[in-house]
mmCIF file of C-alpha atoms and ligand atoms in Angstrom:
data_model
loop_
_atom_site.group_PDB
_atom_site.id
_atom_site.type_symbol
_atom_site.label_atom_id
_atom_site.label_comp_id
_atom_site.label_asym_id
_atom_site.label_seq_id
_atom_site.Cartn_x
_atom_site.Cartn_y
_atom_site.Cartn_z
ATOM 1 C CA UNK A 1 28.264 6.573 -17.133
ATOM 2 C CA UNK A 2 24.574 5.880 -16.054
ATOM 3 C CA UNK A 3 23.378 7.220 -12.630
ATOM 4 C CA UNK A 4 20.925 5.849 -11.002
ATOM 5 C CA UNK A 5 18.986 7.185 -7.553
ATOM 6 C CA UNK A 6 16.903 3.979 -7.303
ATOM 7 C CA UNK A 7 17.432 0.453 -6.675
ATOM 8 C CA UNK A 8 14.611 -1.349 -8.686
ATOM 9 C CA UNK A 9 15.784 1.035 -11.897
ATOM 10 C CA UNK A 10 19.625 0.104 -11.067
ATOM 11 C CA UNK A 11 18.086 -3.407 -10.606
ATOM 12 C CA UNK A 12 16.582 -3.772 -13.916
ATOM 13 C CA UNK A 13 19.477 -2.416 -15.876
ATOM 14 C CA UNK A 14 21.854 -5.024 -14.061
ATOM 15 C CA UNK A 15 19.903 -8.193 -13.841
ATOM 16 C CA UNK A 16 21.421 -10.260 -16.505
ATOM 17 C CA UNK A 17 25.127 -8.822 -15.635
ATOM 18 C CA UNK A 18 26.749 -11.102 -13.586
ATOM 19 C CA UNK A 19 30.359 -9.688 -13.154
ATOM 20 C CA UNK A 20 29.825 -6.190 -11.755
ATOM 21 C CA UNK A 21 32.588 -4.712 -9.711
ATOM 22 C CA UNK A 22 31.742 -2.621 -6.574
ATOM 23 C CA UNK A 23 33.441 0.343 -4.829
ATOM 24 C CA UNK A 24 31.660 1.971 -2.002
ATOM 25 C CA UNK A 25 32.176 5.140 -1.175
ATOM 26 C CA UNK A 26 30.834 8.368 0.709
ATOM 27 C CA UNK A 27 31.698 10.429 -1.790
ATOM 28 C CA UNK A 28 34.170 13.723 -1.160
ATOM 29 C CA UNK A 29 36.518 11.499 -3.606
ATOM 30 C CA UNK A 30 40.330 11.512 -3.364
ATOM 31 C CA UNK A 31 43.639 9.730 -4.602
ATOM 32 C CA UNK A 32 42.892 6.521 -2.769
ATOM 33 C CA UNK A 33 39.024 5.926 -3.896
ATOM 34 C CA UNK A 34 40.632 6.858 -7.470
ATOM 35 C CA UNK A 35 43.009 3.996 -7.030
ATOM 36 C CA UNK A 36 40.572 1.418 -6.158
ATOM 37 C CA UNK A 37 38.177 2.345 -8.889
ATOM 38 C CA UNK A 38 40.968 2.533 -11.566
ATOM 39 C CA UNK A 39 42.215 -0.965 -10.346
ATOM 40 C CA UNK A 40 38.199 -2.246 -10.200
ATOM 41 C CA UNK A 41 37.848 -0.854 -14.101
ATOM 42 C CA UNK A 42 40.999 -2.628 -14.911
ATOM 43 C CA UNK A 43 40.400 -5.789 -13.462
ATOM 44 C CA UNK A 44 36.341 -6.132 -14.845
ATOM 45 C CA UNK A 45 34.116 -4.905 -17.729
ATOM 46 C CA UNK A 46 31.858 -3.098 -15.317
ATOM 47 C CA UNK A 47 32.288 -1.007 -12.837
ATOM 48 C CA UNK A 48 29.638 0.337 -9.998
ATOM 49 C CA UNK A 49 30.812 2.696 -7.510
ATOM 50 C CA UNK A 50 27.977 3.930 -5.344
ATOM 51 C CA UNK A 51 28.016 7.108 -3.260
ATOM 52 C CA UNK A 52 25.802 7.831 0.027
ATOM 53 C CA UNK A 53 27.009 9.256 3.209
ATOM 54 C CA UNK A 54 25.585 6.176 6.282
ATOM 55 C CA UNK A 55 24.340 8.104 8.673
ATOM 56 C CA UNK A 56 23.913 5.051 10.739
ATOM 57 C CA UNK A 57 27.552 4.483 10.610
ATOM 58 C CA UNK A 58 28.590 8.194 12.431
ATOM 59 C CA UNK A 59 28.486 8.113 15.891
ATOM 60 C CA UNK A 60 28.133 11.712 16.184
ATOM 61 C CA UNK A 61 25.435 13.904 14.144
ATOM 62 C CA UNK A 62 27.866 17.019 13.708
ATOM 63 C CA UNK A 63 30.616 14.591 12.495
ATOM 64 C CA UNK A 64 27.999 13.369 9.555
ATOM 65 C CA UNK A 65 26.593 16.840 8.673
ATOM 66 C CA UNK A 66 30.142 17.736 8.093
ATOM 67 C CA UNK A 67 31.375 15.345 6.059
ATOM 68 C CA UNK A 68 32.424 16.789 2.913
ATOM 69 C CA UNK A 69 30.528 17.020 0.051
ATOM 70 C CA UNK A 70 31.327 17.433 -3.787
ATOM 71 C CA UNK A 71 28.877 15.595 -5.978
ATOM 72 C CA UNK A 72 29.630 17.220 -8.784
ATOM 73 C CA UNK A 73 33.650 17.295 -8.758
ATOM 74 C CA UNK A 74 32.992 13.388 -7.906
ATOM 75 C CA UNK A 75 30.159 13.036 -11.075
ATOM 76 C CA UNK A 76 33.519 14.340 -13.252
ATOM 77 C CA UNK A 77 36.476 12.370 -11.730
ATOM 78 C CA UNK A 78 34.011 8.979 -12.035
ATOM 79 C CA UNK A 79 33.214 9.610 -15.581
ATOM 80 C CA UNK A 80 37.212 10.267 -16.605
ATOM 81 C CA UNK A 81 38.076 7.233 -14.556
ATOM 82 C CA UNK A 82 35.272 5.687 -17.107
ATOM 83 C CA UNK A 83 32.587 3.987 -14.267
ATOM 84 C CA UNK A 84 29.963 1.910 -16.039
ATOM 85 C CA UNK A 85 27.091 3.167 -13.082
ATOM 86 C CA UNK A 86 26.962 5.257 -10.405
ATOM 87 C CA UNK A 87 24.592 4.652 -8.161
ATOM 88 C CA UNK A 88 23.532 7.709 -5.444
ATOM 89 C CA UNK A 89 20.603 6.112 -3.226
ATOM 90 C CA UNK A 90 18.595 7.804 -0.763
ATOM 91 C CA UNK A 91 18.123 6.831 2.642
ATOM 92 C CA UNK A 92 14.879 5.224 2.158
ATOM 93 C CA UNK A 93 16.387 3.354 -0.569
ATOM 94 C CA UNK A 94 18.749 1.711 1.003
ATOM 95 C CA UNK A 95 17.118 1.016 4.624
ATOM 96 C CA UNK A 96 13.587 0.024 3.333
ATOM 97 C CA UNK A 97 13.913 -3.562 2.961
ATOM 98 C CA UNK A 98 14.615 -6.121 5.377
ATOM 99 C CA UNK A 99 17.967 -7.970 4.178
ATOM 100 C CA UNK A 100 18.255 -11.769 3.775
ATOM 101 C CA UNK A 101 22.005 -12.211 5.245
ATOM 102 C CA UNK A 102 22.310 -11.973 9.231
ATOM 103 C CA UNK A 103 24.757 -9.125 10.055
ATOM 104 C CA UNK A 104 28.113 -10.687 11.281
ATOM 105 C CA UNK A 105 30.187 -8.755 13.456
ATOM 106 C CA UNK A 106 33.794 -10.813 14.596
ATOM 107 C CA UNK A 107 35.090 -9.852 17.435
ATOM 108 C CA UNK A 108 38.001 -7.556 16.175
ATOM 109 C CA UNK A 109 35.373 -4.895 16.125
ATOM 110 C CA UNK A 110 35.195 -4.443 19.721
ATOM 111 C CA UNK A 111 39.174 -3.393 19.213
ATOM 112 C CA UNK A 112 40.772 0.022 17.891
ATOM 113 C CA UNK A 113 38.122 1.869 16.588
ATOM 114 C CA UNK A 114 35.534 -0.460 17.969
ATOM 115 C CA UNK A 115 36.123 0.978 21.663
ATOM 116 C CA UNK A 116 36.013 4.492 20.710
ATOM 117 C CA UNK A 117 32.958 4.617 18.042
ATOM 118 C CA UNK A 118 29.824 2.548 19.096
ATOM 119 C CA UNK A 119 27.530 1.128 16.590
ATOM 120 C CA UNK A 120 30.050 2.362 13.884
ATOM 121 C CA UNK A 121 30.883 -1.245 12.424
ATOM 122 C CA UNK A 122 27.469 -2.309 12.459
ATOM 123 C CA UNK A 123 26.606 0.216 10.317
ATOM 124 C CA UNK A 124 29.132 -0.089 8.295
ATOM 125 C CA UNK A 125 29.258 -3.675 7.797
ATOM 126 C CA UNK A 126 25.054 -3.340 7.204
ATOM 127 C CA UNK A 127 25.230 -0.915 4.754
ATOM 128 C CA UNK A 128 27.764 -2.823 2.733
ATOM 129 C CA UNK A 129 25.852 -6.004 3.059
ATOM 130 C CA UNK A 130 22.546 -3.956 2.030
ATOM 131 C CA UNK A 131 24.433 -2.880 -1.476
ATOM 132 C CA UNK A 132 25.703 -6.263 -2.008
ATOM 133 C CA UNK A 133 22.154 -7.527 -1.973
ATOM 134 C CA UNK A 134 20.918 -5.115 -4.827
ATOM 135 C CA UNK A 135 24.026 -5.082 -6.644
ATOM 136 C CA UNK A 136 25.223 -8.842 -6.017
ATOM 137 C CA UNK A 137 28.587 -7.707 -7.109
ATOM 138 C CA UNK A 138 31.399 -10.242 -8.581
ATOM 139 C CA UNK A 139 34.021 -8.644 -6.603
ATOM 140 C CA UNK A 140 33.949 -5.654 -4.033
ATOM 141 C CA UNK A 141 37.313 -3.376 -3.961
ATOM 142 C CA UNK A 142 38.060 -1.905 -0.134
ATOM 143 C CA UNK A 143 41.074 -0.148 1.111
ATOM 144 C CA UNK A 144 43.821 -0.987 3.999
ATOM 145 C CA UNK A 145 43.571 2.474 5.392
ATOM 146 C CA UNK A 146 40.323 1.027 6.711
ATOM 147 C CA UNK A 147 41.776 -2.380 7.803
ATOM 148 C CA UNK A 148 39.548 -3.471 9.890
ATOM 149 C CA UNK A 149 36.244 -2.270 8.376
ATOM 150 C CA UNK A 150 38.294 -4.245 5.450
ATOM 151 C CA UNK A 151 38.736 -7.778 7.836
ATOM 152 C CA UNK A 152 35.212 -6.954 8.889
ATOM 153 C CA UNK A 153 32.729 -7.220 5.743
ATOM 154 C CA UNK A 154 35.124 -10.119 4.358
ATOM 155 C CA UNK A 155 34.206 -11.810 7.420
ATOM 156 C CA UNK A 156 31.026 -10.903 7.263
ATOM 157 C CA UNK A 157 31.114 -11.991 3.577
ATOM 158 C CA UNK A 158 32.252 -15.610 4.862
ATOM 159 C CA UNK A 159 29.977 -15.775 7.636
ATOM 160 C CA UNK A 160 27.199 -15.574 5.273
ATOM 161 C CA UNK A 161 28.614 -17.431 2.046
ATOM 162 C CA UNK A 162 28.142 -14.455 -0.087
ATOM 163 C CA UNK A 163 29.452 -14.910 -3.521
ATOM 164 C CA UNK A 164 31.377 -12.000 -3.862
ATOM 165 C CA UNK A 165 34.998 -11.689 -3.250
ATOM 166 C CA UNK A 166 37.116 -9.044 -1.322
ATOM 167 C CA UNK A 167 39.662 -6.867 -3.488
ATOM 168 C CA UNK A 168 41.997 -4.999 -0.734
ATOM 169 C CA UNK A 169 43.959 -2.555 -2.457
ATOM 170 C CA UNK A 170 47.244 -1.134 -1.002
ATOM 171 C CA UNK A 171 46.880 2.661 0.548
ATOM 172 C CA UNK A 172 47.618 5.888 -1.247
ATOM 173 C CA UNK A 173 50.014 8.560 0.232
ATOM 174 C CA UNK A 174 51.153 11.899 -0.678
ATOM 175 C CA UNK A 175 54.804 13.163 -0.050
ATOM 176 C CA UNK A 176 54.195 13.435 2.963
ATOM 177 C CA UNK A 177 53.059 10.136 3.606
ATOM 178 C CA UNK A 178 49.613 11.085 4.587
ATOM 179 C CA UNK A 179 46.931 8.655 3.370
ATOM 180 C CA UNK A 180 44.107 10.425 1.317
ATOM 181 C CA UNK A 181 41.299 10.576 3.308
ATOM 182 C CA UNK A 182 37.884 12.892 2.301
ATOM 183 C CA UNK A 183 38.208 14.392 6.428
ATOM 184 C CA UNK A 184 41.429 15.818 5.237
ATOM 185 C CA UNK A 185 39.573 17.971 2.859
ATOM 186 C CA UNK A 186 38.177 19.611 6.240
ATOM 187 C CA UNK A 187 41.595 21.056 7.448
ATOM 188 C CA UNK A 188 43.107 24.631 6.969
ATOM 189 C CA UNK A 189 46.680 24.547 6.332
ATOM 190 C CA UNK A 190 47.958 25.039 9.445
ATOM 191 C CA UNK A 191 45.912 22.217 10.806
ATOM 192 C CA UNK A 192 47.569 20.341 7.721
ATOM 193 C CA UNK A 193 50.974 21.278 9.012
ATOM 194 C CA UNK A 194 50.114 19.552 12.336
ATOM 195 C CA UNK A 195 49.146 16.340 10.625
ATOM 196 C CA UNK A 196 52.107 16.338 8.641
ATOM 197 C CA UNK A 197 54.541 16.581 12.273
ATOM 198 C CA UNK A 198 52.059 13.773 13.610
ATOM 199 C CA UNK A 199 52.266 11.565 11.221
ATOM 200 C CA UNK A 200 55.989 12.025 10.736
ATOM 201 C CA UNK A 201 56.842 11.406 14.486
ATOM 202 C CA UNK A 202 54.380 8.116 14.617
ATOM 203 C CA UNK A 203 56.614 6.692 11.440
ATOM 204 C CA UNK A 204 59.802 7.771 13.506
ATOM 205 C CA UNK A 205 58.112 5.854 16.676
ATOM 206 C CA UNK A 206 57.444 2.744 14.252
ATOM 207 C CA UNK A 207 61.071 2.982 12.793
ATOM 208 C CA UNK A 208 62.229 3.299 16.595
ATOM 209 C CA UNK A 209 60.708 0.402 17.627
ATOM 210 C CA UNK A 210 61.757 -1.834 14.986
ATOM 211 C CA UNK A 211 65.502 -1.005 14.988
ATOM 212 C CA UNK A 212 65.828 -0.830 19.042
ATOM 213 C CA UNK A 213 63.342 -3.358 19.745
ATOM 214 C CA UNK A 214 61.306 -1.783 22.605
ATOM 215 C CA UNK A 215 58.400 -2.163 23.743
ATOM 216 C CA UNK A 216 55.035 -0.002 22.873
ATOM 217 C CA UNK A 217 54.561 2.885 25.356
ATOM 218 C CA UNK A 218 51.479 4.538 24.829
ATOM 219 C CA UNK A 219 51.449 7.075 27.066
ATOM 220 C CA UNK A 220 54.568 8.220 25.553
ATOM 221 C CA UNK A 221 53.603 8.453 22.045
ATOM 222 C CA UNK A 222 50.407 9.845 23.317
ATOM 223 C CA UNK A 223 52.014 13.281 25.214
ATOM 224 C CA UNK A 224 54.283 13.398 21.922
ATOM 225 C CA UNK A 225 51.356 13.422 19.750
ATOM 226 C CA UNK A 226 49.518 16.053 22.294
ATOM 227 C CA UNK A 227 52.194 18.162 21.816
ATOM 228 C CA UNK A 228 52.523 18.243 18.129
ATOM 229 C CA UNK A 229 48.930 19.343 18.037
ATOM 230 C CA UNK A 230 46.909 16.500 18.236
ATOM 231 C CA UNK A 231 43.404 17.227 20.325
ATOM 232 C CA UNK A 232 42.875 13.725 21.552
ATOM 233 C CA UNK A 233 44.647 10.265 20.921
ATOM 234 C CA UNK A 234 42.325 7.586 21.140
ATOM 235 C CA UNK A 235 44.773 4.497 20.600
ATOM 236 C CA UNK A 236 48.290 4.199 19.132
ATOM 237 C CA UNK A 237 48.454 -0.020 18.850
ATOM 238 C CA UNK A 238 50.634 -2.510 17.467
ATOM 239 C CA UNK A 239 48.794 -5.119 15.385
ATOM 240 C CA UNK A 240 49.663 -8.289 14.011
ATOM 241 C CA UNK A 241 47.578 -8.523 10.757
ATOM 242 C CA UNK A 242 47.424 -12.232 10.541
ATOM 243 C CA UNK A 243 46.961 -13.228 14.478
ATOM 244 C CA UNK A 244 44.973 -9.870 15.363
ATOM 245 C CA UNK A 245 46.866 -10.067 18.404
ATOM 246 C CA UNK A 246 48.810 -7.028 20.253
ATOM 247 C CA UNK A 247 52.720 -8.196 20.294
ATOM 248 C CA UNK A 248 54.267 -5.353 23.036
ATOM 249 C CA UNK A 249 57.404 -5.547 20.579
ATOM 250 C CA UNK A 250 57.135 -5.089 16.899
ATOM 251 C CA UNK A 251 57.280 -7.936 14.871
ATOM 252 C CA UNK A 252 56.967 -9.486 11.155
ATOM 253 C CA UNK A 253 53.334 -9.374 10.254
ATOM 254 C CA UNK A 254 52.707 -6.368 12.087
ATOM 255 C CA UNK A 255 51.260 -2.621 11.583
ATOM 256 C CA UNK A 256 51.498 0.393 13.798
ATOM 257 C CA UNK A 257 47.492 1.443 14.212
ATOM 258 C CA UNK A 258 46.354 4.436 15.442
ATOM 259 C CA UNK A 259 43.706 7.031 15.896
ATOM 260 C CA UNK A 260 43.583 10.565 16.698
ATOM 261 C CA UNK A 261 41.796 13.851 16.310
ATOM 262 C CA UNK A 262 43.219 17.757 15.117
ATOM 263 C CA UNK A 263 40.305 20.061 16.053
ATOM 264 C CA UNK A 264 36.971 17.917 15.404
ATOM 265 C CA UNK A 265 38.436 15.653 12.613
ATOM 266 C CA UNK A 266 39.487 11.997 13.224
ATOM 267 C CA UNK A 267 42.251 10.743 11.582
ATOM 268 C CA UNK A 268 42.804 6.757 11.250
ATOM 269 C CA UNK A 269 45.581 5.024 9.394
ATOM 270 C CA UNK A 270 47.818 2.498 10.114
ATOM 271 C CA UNK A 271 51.492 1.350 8.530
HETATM 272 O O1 PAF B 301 34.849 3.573 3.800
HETATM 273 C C1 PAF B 301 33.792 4.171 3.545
HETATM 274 O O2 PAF B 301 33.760 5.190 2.834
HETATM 275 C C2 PAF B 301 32.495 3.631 4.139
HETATM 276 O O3 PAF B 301 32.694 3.090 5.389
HETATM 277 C C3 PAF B 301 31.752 2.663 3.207
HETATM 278 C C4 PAF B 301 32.559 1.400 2.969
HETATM 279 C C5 PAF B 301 31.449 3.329 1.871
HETATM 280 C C6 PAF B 301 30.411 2.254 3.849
HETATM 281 O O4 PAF B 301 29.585 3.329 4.063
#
């Protein structure tokens, strides 16, 4: 595996490569980034997956000094999983340039996490569009966990007429079925514990209100949630992927979304 810390050097190495396969990440890697790379290596000769922590995508400076770190663990796991570059930018690196594509934001982003975390999906779907113009990647590979960052850049993608196309890949649970996440790595194992009940009563709630066919009741979910340990809930939702709409009953199409914090750390998923 080649790393590179600089665009122009990454540039040079990749300019008569036209099939490169991307996987963004902020590093702090787990089960689910391992899944998309191994699927990206799989599915192309080439593989870049690029690690920086955005700060412009944290809406909160303590949240982005925390984030975990682990460069070197990460460094290993990449090279088993057999990467072809990893690329490590600074900040300079990937903010001194002014980018050709217009930044397109749909309106899902003012929903969920949109309404809780300003700015966040403009700096999320800038940064992205800022690697796909040094890298002009074949394909990109994102995850479901983060639907609608996910929805977001492929619209932003089509907006724009980018050639590069949009690999979602399914999300990766353990037992428990907890979705990897690198905040997780921030918990102590009683917090752990806590997530486990939380998550387990939101898949009850889902189960609930599929077989009885009742409507959402947030405020209800919300004080069971509280109870269980949860700091602050910022939405539970009901979401029909294809309409983006908010059915009050659950329906075919549709995914239970939700956000919610245990001590400092924000948890998102959705199933
Ligand atoms: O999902 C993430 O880790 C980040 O939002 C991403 C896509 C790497 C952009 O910084």
């Amino acid at each position: 595996m080649k790393l590179f810390t600089n665009k122009k050097k990454l540039q040079n190495e990749i300019k008569n490569t036209n099939n490169i396969s991307f996987v963004p990440t902020m590093g702090a890697l787990h089960k689910g980034h391992q899944s998309l790379i191994k699927k990206s290596v799989k599915m192309s000769n080439k593989t870049l997956v690029s690690i920086f922590v955005n700060p412009r995508q944290f809406d909160n400076k303590k949240d982005f000094f925390a984030y975990p770190k682990s460069f070197k663990k990460d460094k290993a796991i990449l090279e088993r999983l057999k990467v072809t570059y990893l690329y490590k930018p600074s900040y300079s690196d990937i903010y001194n340039f002014k980018t050709k594509n217009k930044i397109f934001l749909h309106p899902f982003s003012k929903k969920l996490c949109g309404k809780f975390r300003v700015n966040h999906f403009y700096g999320v779907v800038d940064v992205v569009n800022r690697f796909i113009e040094i890298i002009k990647p074949k394909k990109i590979f994102l995850g479901n966990k983060d639907f609608q960052q996910l929805f977001l850049v492929k619209k932003h993608i089509q907006k724009n007429g980018i050639n590069t196309k949009v690999i979602s890949c399914r999300t990766i649970r353990n037992k428990k079925f907890i979705a990897y996440s690198s905040r997780l790595k921030r918990l102590k194992k009683y917090e752990n514990k806590k997530l486990v009940e939380i998550i387990t009563i939101l898949n009850d709630y889902k189960k609930k209100l599929i077989r009885k066919r009742i409507r959402h009741n947030f405020n209800y979910i919300k004080n069971k949630l509280l109870s269980a340990g949860a700091k602050k809930v910022d939405y539970v939702e009901i979401i029909n992927l294809k309409s983006l709409k908010k059915p009050k009953v659950f329906g075919n199409n549709c995914n239970l979304f939700f956000a919610f914090y245990i001590k400092n750390v924000r948890f998102i998923d959705n199933f």
